[in-house]
PDB file of C-alpha atoms in Angstrom:
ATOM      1  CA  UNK A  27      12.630  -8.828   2.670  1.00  0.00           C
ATOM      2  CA  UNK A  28      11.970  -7.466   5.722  1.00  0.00           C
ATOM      3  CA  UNK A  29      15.207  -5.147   6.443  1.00  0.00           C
ATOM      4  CA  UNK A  30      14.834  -3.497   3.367  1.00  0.00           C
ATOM      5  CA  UNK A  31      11.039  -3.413   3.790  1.00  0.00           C
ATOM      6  CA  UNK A  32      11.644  -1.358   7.102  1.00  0.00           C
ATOM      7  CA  UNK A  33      14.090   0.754   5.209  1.00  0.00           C
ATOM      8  CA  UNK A  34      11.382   1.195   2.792  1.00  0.00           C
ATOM      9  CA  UNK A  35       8.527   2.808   4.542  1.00  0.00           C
ATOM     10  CA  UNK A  36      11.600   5.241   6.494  1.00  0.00           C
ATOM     11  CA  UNK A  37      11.319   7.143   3.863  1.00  0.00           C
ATOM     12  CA  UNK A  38      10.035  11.263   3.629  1.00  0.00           C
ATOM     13  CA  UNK A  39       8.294  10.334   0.667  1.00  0.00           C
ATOM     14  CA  UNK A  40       5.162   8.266   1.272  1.00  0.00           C
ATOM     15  CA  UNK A  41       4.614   4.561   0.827  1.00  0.00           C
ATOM     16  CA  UNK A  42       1.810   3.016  -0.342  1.00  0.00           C
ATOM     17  CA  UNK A  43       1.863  -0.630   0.401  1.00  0.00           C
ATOM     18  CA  UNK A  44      -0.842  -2.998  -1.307  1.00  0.00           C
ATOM     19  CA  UNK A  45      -0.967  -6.195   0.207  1.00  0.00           C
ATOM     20  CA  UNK A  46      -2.530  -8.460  -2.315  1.00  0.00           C
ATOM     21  CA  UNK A  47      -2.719 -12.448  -3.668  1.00  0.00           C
ATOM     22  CA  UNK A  48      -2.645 -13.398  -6.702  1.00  0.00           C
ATOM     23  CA  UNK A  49      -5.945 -15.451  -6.232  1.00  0.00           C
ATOM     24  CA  UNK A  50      -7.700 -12.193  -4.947  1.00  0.00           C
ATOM     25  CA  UNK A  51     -10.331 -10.902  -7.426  1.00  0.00           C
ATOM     26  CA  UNK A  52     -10.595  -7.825  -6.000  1.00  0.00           C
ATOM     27  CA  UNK A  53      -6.855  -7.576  -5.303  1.00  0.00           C
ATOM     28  CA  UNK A  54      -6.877  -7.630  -9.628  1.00  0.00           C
ATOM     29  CA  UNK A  55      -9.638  -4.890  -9.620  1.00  0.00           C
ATOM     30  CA  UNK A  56      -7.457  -2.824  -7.777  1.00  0.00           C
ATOM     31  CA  UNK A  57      -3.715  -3.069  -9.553  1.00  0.00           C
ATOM     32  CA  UNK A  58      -5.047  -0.757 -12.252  1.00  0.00           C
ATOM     33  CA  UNK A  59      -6.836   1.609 -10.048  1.00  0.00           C
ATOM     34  CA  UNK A  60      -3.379   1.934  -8.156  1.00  0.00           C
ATOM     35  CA  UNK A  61      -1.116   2.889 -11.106  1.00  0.00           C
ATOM     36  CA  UNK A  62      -3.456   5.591 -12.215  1.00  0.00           C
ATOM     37  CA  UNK A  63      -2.526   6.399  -8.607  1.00  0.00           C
ATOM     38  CA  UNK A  64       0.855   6.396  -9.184  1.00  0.00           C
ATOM     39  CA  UNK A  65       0.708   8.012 -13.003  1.00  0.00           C
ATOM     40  CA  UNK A  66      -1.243  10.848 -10.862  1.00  0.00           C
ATOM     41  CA  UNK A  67       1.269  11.137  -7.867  1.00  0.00           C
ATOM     42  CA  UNK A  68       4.671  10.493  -9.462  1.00  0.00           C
ATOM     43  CA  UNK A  69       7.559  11.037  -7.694  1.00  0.00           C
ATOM     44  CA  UNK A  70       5.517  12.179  -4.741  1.00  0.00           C
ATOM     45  CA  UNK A  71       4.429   8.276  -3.541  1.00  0.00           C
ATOM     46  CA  UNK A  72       6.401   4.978  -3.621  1.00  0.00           C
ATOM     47  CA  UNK A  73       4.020   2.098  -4.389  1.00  0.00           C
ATOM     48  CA  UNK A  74       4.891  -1.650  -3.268  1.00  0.00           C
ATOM     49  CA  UNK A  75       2.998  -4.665  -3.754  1.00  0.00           C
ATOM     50  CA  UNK A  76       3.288  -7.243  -0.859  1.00  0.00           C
ATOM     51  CA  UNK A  77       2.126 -10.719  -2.380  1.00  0.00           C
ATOM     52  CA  UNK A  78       0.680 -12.125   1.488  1.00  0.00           C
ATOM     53  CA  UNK A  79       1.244 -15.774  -0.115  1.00  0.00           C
ATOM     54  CA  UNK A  80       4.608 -14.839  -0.373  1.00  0.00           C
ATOM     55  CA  UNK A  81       5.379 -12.911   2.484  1.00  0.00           C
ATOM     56  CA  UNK A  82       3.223 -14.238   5.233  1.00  0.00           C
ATOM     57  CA  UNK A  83       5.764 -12.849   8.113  1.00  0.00           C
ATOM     58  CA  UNK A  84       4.849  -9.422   6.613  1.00  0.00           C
ATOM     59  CA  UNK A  85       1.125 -10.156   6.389  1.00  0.00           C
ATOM     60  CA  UNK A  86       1.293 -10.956  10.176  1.00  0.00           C
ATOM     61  CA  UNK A  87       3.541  -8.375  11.090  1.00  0.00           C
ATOM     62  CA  UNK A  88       1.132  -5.788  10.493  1.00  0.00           C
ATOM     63  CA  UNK A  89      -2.099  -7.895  10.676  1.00  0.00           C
ATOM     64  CA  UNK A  90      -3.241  -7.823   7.028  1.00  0.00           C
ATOM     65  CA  UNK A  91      -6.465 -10.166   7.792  1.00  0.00           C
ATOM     66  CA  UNK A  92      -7.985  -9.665   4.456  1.00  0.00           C
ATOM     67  CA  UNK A  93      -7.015  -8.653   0.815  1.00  0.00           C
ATOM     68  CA  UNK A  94      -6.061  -6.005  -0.678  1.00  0.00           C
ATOM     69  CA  UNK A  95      -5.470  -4.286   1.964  1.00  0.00           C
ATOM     70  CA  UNK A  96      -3.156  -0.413   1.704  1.00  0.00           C
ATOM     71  CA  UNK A  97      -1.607   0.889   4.506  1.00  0.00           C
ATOM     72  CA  UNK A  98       0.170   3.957   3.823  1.00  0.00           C
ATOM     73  CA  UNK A  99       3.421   4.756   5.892  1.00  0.00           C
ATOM     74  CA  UNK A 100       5.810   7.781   5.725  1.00  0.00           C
ATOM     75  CA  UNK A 101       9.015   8.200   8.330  1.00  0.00           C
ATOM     76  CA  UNK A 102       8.115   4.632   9.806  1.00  0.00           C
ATOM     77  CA  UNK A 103       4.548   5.626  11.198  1.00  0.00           C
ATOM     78  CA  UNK A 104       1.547   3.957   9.440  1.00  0.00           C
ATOM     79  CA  UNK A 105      -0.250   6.955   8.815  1.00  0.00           C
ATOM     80  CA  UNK A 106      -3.682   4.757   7.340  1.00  0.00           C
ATOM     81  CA  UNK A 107      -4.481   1.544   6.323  1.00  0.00           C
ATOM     82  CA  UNK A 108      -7.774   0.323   4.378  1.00  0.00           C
ATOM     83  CA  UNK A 109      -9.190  -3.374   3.696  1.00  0.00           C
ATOM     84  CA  UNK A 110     -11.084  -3.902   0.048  1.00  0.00           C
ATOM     85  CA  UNK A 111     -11.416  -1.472  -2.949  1.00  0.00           C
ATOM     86  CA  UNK A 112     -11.270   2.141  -3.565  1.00  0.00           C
ATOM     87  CA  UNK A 113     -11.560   4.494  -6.346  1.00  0.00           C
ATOM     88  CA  UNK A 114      -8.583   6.029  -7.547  1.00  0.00           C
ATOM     89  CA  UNK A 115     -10.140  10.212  -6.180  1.00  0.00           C
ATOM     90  CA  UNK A 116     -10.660   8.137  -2.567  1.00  0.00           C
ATOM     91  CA  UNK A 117      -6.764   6.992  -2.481  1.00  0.00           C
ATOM     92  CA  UNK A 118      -5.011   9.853  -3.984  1.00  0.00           C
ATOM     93  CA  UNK A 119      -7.308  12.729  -1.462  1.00  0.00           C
ATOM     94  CA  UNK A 120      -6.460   9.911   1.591  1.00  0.00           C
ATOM     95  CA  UNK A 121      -2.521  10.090   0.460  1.00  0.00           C
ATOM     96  CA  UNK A 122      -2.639  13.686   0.372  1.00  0.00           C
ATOM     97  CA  UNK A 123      -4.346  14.340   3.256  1.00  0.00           C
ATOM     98  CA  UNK A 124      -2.779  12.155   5.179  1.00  0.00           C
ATOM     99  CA  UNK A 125       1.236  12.625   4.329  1.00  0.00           C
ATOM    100  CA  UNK A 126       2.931  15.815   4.822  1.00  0.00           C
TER     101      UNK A 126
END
């Protein structure tokens, strides 16, 4: 997973990536909020869900302590990252603000 996670968050386009478990209540509160994200965005964002449970080397990697937690990357850098729940305004203004 993790090659083609790196070749992932290369991209131009941003990347959103929720890291989430399937236990996580909030983690469910949020999966909804984040494909009105992506229904708002389009083309303009890649979202990936990370499932921590799954992909603990990941998780560690970028020291995802709690869940969800969205860190937003574009060419490699991580441009933002955020621990708990947001609305849907708060996520797409941070992506657009923060990507080019």
């Amino acid at each position: 997973m993790s090659t083609s996670f790196d070749t992932i968050i290369q991209s131009d386009k941003p990347v959103l990536i929720d890291f989430f478990a399937t236990w996580c209540g909030p983690c469910k509160t949020l999966a909804p909020i984040l494909k009105q994200v992506k229904d708002n965005l389009g083309e303009r964002i890649t979202i990936l869900k990370i499932d921590v449970d799954k992909n603990q080397q990941l998780a560690s990697k970028y020291q995802v302590r709690g869940v969800p937690t969205m860190i937003l990357f574009q060419n490699g850098k991580q441009l933002w990252r955020q621990s708990g729940v947001m609305s849907k305004e708060e996520i797409v203004k941070t992506i657009v603000e923060k990507s080019n």
